[in-house]
Amino acid sequence: MSAETAETAEPTEPAADAGEAASRKREQHGWYFYDFACSVYSTSVLTVFIGPYLTSTAKAAADADGFVHPLGIPVRAGSLFAYAVSVSVVVAVILMPIVGAAADRTGRKKPLLAAAAYTGAVATAGMFFLDGDRYLLGAFLLIVANAAISVSMVLYNAYLPQIAGPEERDAVSSRGWAFGYTSGAFVLILNLVLYTGHDSFGLSESDSVRICLASAGLWWGAFTIVPLRRLRDRNVAPDGEGAVGSGWRQLMATLRDMRRHPLTLSFLLAYLIYNDGVQTVISQASVYGSEELDLDQTTLITAVLLVQILAVAGALGMGRLARVYGAKRTILGSLVVWTLILVAGYLLPSGAPVFFYALASAIGLVLGGSQALSRSLFSHLVPRGKEAEYFSAYEMSDRGLSWLGPLVFGLAYQLTGSYRDAIISLVIFFVVGSVLLARVPVRRAVAAAGNPVPERI
């Protein structure tokens, strides 16, 4: 190569690197927007509106004993929402490995993400038609939307290793999380304005709720356009390996491999149990507040806003505690707080929003931290070079068990007719999870996984 050729060739590689960096940033920005799009469903629909509204719809259709009969099965109207959430998780667990295998085999995650996202968005927008006693339609749309968002999140998370290097992955993931909480809080404020001022807008209370539900679907669908325009699919390896995992066979192979790391498996079991309790408290809190504590929708919305804001502060605060006391002790402390939250919830007087706000504040302070520290602690227990497949099992197993809490809640109400009994029944998840976690020797588990043991963990 001549000196002249070499001189002209030198700038090419930095220019290519700059172009690749710009392309990666563009994808990252698009990736953030899917969290921005779909988090509104989790916050406005699942956490706030659909539980109380579907319950009231079912009660309107119930017989004299308070039962509805979907497919001829007697179901207490107050249990319908919890059962629908359980069914949606079972459907999601069946679909996730199938969709994941298809994404790995074809390398086309984006069309599958679009299909899952718009299935969920359309089902959510369709909730506008839940007037009168259409509880069956409501349960069906909830199952479809909840399963769709679970499937879409598997595909969405699978992009992270492709659009961010190891050194920037934590920051990119955190920004996506922040985008989701921002959109959730913003739309909840709009919902609060519409709901509290529905008379001035010429709307009934039912109309305002149905508009809030449908608008979440429209928001989800509209902002999903951004990631679909910016994310790009990659060619896959011939063996079909990829970020999502390769279906049920890959999941089973990973779980078999975990038997060689029993301490890692022990932590995972503890996490799955107590996290199921966390997820159930969040999904059922609005039903408990409206049906048992006689709180209005405005109180529920502002309480969820409070949780959204304090969850960020709580995650940061618990992160600092973990640096002093270690992640395991901090998580165990948070599980004690979760147990006390349930006991306090059981004892809360009806029609007392101030006490409910205090409870929401406590939930916010432990919610983000307990989940964030659990994920970071698990990362120390993963054998080097197997991060992707272990975290795939972590996510899929998490989804796989998270039907049990709503089922326990629904059965407790079915058998007793009391939401107080239903909420206190969830204590078992935190007690058993705490006992199992306390028995895990985390320092020995980190060393057994072949990783350096942190000074505090």
Coordinates of C-alpha atoms in Angstrom, one line a residue, residues 1-450:
M1 CA 0.0 0.0 0.0
S2 CA 1.4 3.4 -1.0
A3 CA 1.8 6.2 1.5
E4 CA -0.9 8.2 -0.3
T5 CA -3.3 5.3 0.0
A6 CA -2.5 4.7 3.6
E7 CA -3.1 8.4 4.4
T8 CA -6.5 8.4 2.7
A9 CA -7.5 5.1 4.4
E10 CA -6.6 6.1 7.9
P11 CA -9.7 8.2 8.6
T12 CA -12.1 5.5 7.3
E13 CA -12.0 3.4 10.5
P14 CA -12.7 6.2 13.0
A15 CA -15.5 7.4 10.6
A16 CA -17.0 3.9 10.6
D17 CA -16.8 3.7 14.4
A18 CA -18.5 7.1 14.7
G19 CA -21.2 6.0 12.3
E20 CA -21.7 2.7 14.3
A21 CA -21.8 4.7 17.6
A22 CA -24.5 7.1 16.1
S23 CA -26.5 4.1 14.9
R24 CA -26.3 2.5 18.3
K25 CA -27.4 5.7 20.0
R26 CA -30.4 5.9 17.6
E27 CA -31.4 2.4 18.5
Q28 CA -31.1 3.0 22.2
H29 CA -33.3 6.1 22.0
G30 CA -35.9 4.0 20.1
W31 CA -35.6 1.2 22.6
Y32 CA -36.4 3.6 25.5
F33 CA -39.6 4.5 23.8
Y34 CA -41.1 1.1 24.1
D35 CA -40.9 1.3 27.9
F36 CA -42.4 4.8 27.4
A37 CA -45.2 3.3 25.3
C38 CA -46.2 0.2 27.3
S39 CA -45.7 1.3 30.9
V40 CA -48.9 3.2 30.7
Y41 CA -50.8 -0.1 30.5
S42 CA -49.1 -1.4 33.6
T43 CA -49.7 1.8 35.6
S44 CA -53.1 3.1 34.5
V45 CA -54.8 0.0 33.4
L46 CA -53.5 -2.9 35.5
T47 CA -52.7 -1.1 38.7
V48 CA -55.4 1.5 38.8
F49 CA -58.5 1.2 36.7
I50 CA -59.3 -2.3 35.4
G51 CA -59.4 -4.1 38.7
P52 CA -62.1 -2.0 40.4
Y53 CA -64.0 -1.4 37.1
L54 CA -64.0 -5.1 36.1
T55 CA -65.1 -6.1 39.6
S56 CA -68.0 -3.6 39.4
T57 CA -69.0 -4.9 36.0
A58 CA -69.0 -8.5 37.3
K59 CA -71.1 -7.5 40.3
A60 CA -73.6 -5.9 37.9
A61 CA -73.9 -9.3 36.2
A62 CA -73.8 -11.4 39.4
D63 CA -76.7 -13.5 40.7
A64 CA -78.4 -13.0 44.1
D65 CA -75.5 -14.8 45.8
G66 CA -72.8 -12.6 44.2
F67 CA -71.6 -15.2 41.7
V68 CA -71.0 -15.0 38.0
H69 CA -70.8 -18.1 35.8
P70 CA -68.1 -17.8 33.1
L71 CA -68.2 -21.1 31.0
G72 CA -70.6 -22.4 33.6
I73 CA -68.1 -22.1 36.5
P74 CA -69.4 -20.4 39.6
V75 CA -67.0 -17.5 40.4
R76 CA -67.5 -14.9 43.1
A77 CA -67.6 -11.6 41.3
G78 CA -64.9 -10.1 43.5
S79 CA -62.5 -12.9 42.5
L80 CA -62.9 -12.5 38.8
F81 CA -60.1 -9.9 38.3
A82 CA -57.5 -12.0 40.3
Y83 CA -58.4 -15.1 38.3
A84 CA -58.1 -13.3 35.0
V85 CA -54.6 -12.1 35.9
S86 CA -53.6 -15.7 36.8
V87 CA -55.0 -17.0 33.5
S88 CA -53.2 -14.3 31.5
V89 CA -49.8 -15.3 33.1
V90 CA -50.4 -18.9 32.2
V91 CA -51.1 -17.9 28.6
A92 CA -48.0 -15.7 28.6
V93 CA -45.8 -18.5 29.9
I94 CA -47.1 -20.9 27.1
L95 CA -46.5 -18.3 24.4
M96 CA -43.1 -16.8 25.5
P97 CA -40.9 -19.9 24.7
I98 CA -42.7 -20.3 21.4
V99 CA -42.3 -16.7 20.4
G100 CA -38.7 -16.7 21.7
A101 CA -37.8 -19.7 19.6
A102 CA -39.3 -18.1 16.5
A103 CA -37.3 -14.9 17.1
D104 CA -34.1 -16.9 17.5
R105 CA -34.8 -19.1 14.5
T106 CA -35.6 -16.2 12.1
G107 CA -33.7 -13.3 13.7
R108 CA -36.8 -11.2 13.2
K109 CA -37.7 -9.9 16.6
K110 CA -39.1 -6.6 15.4
P111 CA -42.2 -8.1 13.5
L112 CA -42.9 -10.3 16.5
L113 CA -42.6 -7.3 18.9
A114 CA -44.9 -5.3 16.7
A115 CA -47.5 -8.2 16.7
A116 CA -47.4 -8.6 20.5
A117 CA -47.4 -4.8 21.1
Y118 CA -50.4 -4.1 18.8
T119 CA -52.3 -7.1 20.0
G120 CA -52.0 -5.7 23.5
A121 CA -52.7 -2.1 22.4
V122 CA -55.9 -3.1 20.5
A123 CA -57.2 -5.2 23.4
T124 CA -56.6 -2.3 25.8
A125 CA -58.3 0.2 23.5
G126 CA -61.2 -2.3 23.2
M127 CA -61.8 -1.8 26.9
F128 CA -63.7 1.3 26.0
F129 CA -66.7 -1.0 25.2
L130 CA -66.8 -2.5 28.8
D131 CA -70.1 -0.9 29.8
G132 CA -73.0 -2.5 31.5
D133 CA -72.4 -6.0 32.6
R134 CA -69.9 -7.2 30.0
Y135 CA -67.6 -8.9 32.4
L136 CA -66.7 -11.7 30.1
L137 CA -65.5 -9.3 27.4
G138 CA -63.5 -7.5 30.1
A139 CA -61.9 -10.6 31.4
F140 CA -61.0 -11.7 27.9
L141 CA -59.5 -8.3 26.9
L142 CA -57.5 -8.3 30.2
I143 CA -56.1 -11.8 29.5
V144 CA -55.1 -10.9 26.0
A145 CA -53.5 -7.5 26.9
N146 CA -51.7 -8.9 29.9
A147 CA -50.3 -11.9 28.0
A148 CA -49.3 -9.6 25.1
I149 CA -47.3 -7.2 27.2
S150 CA -45.5 -10.1 28.8
V151 CA -44.5 -11.6 25.4
S152 CA -43.5 -8.2 24.1
M153 CA -41.3 -7.5 27.1
V154 CA -39.3 -10.7 26.4
L155 CA -38.6 -9.5 22.9
Y156 CA -37.9 -5.9 24.0
N157 CA -35.4 -7.0 26.7
A158 CA -33.7 -9.2 24.1
Y159 CA -32.5 -6.1 22.3
L160 CA -30.5 -4.8 25.2
P161 CA -27.4 -6.9 24.7
Q162 CA -27.4 -6.0 21.0
I163 CA -27.7 -2.2 21.4
A164 CA -25.5 -1.7 24.4
G165 CA -22.1 -2.9 25.4
P166 CA -21.4 -4.4 28.8
E167 CA -20.0 -1.2 30.1
E168 CA -23.1 0.9 29.2
R169 CA -25.8 -1.7 29.8
D170 CA -26.7 -0.7 33.3
A171 CA -27.1 3.0 32.2
V172 CA -29.2 2.1 29.2
S173 CA -31.4 -0.2 31.1
S174 CA -31.9 2.4 33.8
R175 CA -32.9 5.1 31.3
G176 CA -35.5 2.8 29.8
W177 CA -36.9 2.2 33.3
A178 CA -36.9 6.0 33.9
F179 CA -38.8 6.6 30.6
G180 CA -41.4 4.1 31.7
Y181 CA -42.0 5.6 35.1
T182 CA -42.1 9.1 33.5
S183 CA -44.8 8.2 31.0
G184 CA -46.8 6.2 33.7
A185 CA -46.8 9.3 36.0
F186 CA -47.6 11.7 33.2
V187 CA -50.6 9.8 31.9
L188 CA -51.9 9.1 35.4
I189 CA -52.0 12.9 36.0
L190 CA -54.0 13.3 32.8
N191 CA -56.3 10.4 34.0
L192 CA -56.7 12.2 37.3
V193 CA -57.8 15.4 35.6
L194 CA -60.3 13.6 33.4
Y195 CA -61.7 11.4 36.1
T196 CA -62.1 14.1 38.8
G197 CA -63.5 16.6 36.3
H198 CA -65.7 14.2 34.3
D199 CA -68.8 16.2 35.0
S200 CA -67.3 19.4 33.6
F201 CA -66.4 17.4 30.5
G202 CA -69.9 16.2 30.1
L203 CA -69.0 12.6 30.9
S204 CA -70.3 10.0 33.4
E205 CA -67.9 8.4 35.8
S206 CA -68.1 5.2 33.8
D207 CA -67.4 7.0 30.6
S208 CA -64.3 8.7 32.1
V209 CA -62.9 5.3 33.3
R210 CA -63.5 3.7 29.9
I211 CA -61.7 6.6 28.2
C212 CA -58.8 6.3 30.5
L213 CA -58.6 2.6 29.7
A214 CA -58.8 3.1 26.0
S215 CA -56.4 6.0 25.9
A216 CA -53.7 3.7 27.4
G217 CA -54.1 1.4 24.4
L218 CA -53.9 4.3 22.0
W219 CA -50.8 5.6 23.8
W220 CA -49.2 2.2 23.7
G221 CA -49.8 1.8 20.0
A222 CA -48.8 5.3 19.0
F223 CA -45.4 5.3 20.8
T224 CA -44.6 1.8 19.7
I225 CA -44.0 3.3 16.3
V226 CA -40.8 4.9 17.5
P227 CA -38.9 1.6 18.5
L228 CA -40.3 -0.1 15.4
R229 CA -38.7 2.6 13.2
R230 CA -35.4 2.7 15.0
L231 CA -34.6 -0.9 16.1
R232 CA -33.2 -3.2 13.6
D233 CA -32.9 -7.0 13.4
R234 CA -29.6 -8.9 13.1
N235 CA -28.7 -12.0 11.3
V236 CA -28.7 -15.1 13.6
A237 CA -26.2 -17.8 14.1
P238 CA -27.0 -21.1 12.3
D239 CA -27.6 -22.8 15.6
G240 CA -30.3 -20.4 16.4
E241 CA -28.7 -19.0 19.6
G242 CA -29.9 -15.6 20.6
A243 CA -30.7 -13.2 23.3
V244 CA -34.3 -14.4 23.9
G245 CA -33.3 -18.0 24.4
S246 CA -34.3 -20.9 22.2
G247 CA -37.6 -21.9 23.6
W248 CA -38.5 -24.6 26.0
R249 CA -35.4 -26.8 25.2
Q250 CA -33.0 -23.9 26.0
L251 CA -34.9 -23.1 29.2
M252 CA -34.8 -26.8 30.3
A253 CA -31.1 -27.0 29.5
T254 CA -30.4 -24.0 31.5
L255 CA -32.4 -25.2 34.5
R256 CA -30.5 -28.6 34.3
D257 CA -27.2 -26.7 34.3
M258 CA -28.4 -24.8 37.4
R259 CA -28.4 -28.1 39.3
R260 CA -24.6 -27.8 39.2
H261 CA -25.0 -24.5 41.1
P262 CA -27.6 -25.4 43.8
L263 CA -26.9 -22.2 45.8
T264 CA -27.8 -20.1 42.7
L265 CA -31.0 -22.2 42.3
S266 CA -31.8 -21.8 45.9
F267 CA -31.7 -18.0 45.6
L268 CA -33.8 -18.1 42.5
L269 CA -36.5 -20.1 44.2
A270 CA -36.6 -17.6 47.1
Y271 CA -36.8 -14.7 44.7
L272 CA -39.6 -16.3 42.7
I273 CA -41.7 -16.8 45.9
Y274 CA -41.3 -13.3 47.5
N275 CA -41.5 -11.5 44.1
D276 CA -44.8 -13.2 43.4
G277 CA -46.0 -11.6 46.6
V278 CA -44.8 -8.2 45.5
Q279 CA -46.4 -8.5 42.1
T280 CA -49.7 -9.6 43.6
V281 CA -49.8 -6.8 46.2
I282 CA -49.3 -4.3 43.3
S283 CA -51.9 -5.7 41.0
Q284 CA -54.6 -6.3 43.7
A285 CA -54.1 -3.1 45.7
S286 CA -56.6 -1.0 43.8
V287 CA -59.3 -3.7 44.2
Y288 CA -58.6 -3.9 47.9
G289 CA -58.7 -0.1 48.2
S290 CA -62.0 0.3 46.3
E291 CA -63.9 -2.7 47.5
E292 CA -62.8 -3.2 51.1
L293 CA -61.6 0.2 52.1
D294 CA -64.4 2.2 50.2
L295 CA -61.9 4.6 48.7
D296 CA -62.8 6.5 45.6
Q297 CA -60.9 6.3 42.3
T298 CA -59.2 9.7 42.9
T299 CA -57.6 8.4 46.0
L300 CA -56.4 5.3 44.2
I301 CA -54.9 7.3 41.4
T302 CA -53.0 9.7 43.6
A303 CA -51.8 6.8 45.8
V304 CA -50.3 5.1 42.7
L305 CA -48.7 8.4 41.7
L306 CA -47.1 8.5 45.1
V307 CA -45.8 5.0 44.7
Q308 CA -44.3 5.9 41.3
I309 CA -42.4 8.9 42.7
L310 CA -41.2 7.2 45.9
A311 CA -40.1 4.0 44.1
V312 CA -37.2 5.9 42.5
A313 CA -36.2 7.4 45.8
G314 CA -36.6 4.0 47.5
A315 CA -34.4 2.2 45.0
L316 CA -31.6 4.8 45.4
G317 CA -32.0 4.7 49.2
M318 CA -31.9 0.9 49.4
G319 CA -28.9 0.9 47.1
R320 CA -27.0 3.0 49.7
L321 CA -28.1 0.7 52.5
A322 CA -26.8 -2.3 50.5
R323 CA -23.4 -0.7 50.3
V324 CA -23.3 -0.6 54.1
Y325 CA -25.2 -3.7 55.1
G326 CA -25.0 -5.9 52.0
A327 CA -27.7 -6.7 49.4
K328 CA -28.9 -9.8 51.2
R329 CA -29.6 -8.1 54.5
T330 CA -31.2 -5.1 52.8
I331 CA -33.5 -7.4 50.8
L332 CA -34.4 -9.3 54.0
G333 CA -35.2 -6.0 55.7
S334 CA -37.4 -5.0 52.8
L335 CA -39.3 -8.3 53.1
V336 CA -40.0 -7.6 56.8
V337 CA -41.4 -4.2 55.7
W338 CA -43.6 -5.9 53.0
T339 CA -45.0 -8.2 55.7
L340 CA -45.8 -5.3 58.0
I341 CA -47.4 -3.5 55.0
L342 CA -49.8 -6.5 54.6
V343 CA -50.6 -6.6 58.3
A344 CA -51.2 -2.8 58.3
G345 CA -53.4 -3.2 55.2
Y346 CA -55.4 -5.8 56.9
L347 CA -56.0 -3.5 59.9
L348 CA -56.7 -0.3 57.9
P349 CA -60.0 1.3 58.7
S350 CA -62.4 1.8 55.8
G351 CA -62.8 5.3 54.3
A352 CA -59.5 6.6 55.6
P353 CA -57.4 7.8 52.7
V354 CA -54.6 9.3 54.9
F355 CA -53.7 5.8 56.2
F356 CA -53.9 4.4 52.6
Y357 CA -51.5 7.1 51.5
A358 CA -49.1 6.1 54.3
L359 CA -49.3 2.5 53.1
A360 CA -48.7 3.6 49.5
S361 CA -45.6 5.5 50.7
A362 CA -44.2 2.5 52.4
I363 CA -44.8 0.4 49.2
G364 CA -43.0 2.9 47.1
L365 CA -40.0 3.0 49.4
V366 CA -39.4 -0.8 49.2
L367 CA -40.8 -1.6 45.7
G368 CA -38.0 -0.4 43.4
G369 CA -35.2 -1.3 45.8
S370 CA -36.3 -4.9 46.6
Q371 CA -36.5 -5.8 42.9
A372 CA -33.4 -3.9 41.8
L373 CA -31.2 -5.5 44.6
S374 CA -32.6 -8.9 43.8
R375 CA -31.5 -8.6 40.2
S376 CA -28.1 -7.3 41.1
L377 CA -27.6 -10.0 43.7
F378 CA -28.6 -12.7 41.2
S379 CA -26.0 -11.3 38.8
H380 CA -23.2 -12.3 41.2
L381 CA -24.5 -15.8 41.4
V382 CA -24.4 -16.4 37.6
P383 CA -21.4 -18.4 36.2
R384 CA -19.3 -16.3 33.9
G385 CA -20.1 -16.7 30.3
K386 CA -23.7 -17.8 31.0
E387 CA -25.3 -14.4 31.8
A388 CA -27.7 -14.4 29.0
E389 CA -29.2 -17.8 29.4
Y390 CA -29.4 -17.6 33.2
F391 CA -31.2 -14.3 33.0
S392 CA -33.5 -15.7 30.4
A393 CA -34.4 -18.4 32.9
Y394 CA -34.7 -15.8 35.6
E395 CA -37.2 -13.8 33.6
M396 CA -39.2 -16.8 32.2
S397 CA -39.3 -18.5 35.6
D398 CA -40.4 -15.3 37.2
R399 CA -43.4 -15.0 34.8
G400 CA -44.0 -18.7 35.3
L401 CA -44.7 -18.5 39.0
S402 CA -46.4 -15.1 39.1
W403 CA -49.9 -16.6 38.6
L404 CA -49.8 -18.2 42.0
G405 CA -50.2 -15.0 44.1
P406 CA -53.3 -13.8 42.3
L407 CA -54.7 -17.3 42.4
V408 CA -54.2 -17.4 46.2
F409 CA -55.7 -14.0 46.6
G410 CA -58.7 -15.0 44.4
L411 CA -59.3 -18.3 46.2
A412 CA -59.0 -16.6 49.6
Y413 CA -61.8 -14.2 48.6
Q414 CA -63.8 -16.9 47.0
L415 CA -63.8 -19.0 50.2
T416 CA -64.2 -16.2 52.7
G417 CA -65.9 -13.3 50.9
S418 CA -63.4 -11.0 52.6
Y419 CA -60.7 -9.0 50.9
R420 CA -59.0 -8.5 54.3
D421 CA -58.6 -12.3 54.5
A422 CA -57.4 -12.3 50.9
I423 CA -54.7 -9.6 51.5
I424 CA -53.4 -11.2 54.7
S425 CA -53.1 -14.5 52.9
L426 CA -50.2 -13.1 50.9
V427 CA -48.0 -12.9 54.0
I428 CA -47.1 -16.5 53.3
F429 CA -45.1 -15.5 50.2
F430 CA -42.9 -13.0 52.1
V431 CA -42.4 -15.4 55.1
V432 CA -41.4 -18.4 53.0
G433 CA -39.3 -16.2 50.7
S434 CA -37.5 -14.7 53.6
V435 CA -36.8 -18.0 55.2
L436 CA -35.4 -19.4 51.9
L437 CA -33.3 -16.3 51.2
A438 CA -31.9 -16.3 54.8
R439 CA -30.7 -19.9 54.2
V440 CA -28.7 -19.0 51.1
P441 CA -25.0 -18.5 52.0
V442 CA -24.5 -15.8 49.4
R443 CA -20.7 -15.4 49.8
R444 CA -20.2 -19.1 49.2
A445 CA -22.7 -19.0 46.4
V446 CA -20.8 -16.3 44.6
A447 CA -17.5 -18.2 45.0
A448 CA -19.2 -21.4 43.8
A449 CA -20.3 -19.6 40.6
G450 CA -16.6 -18.7 40.0

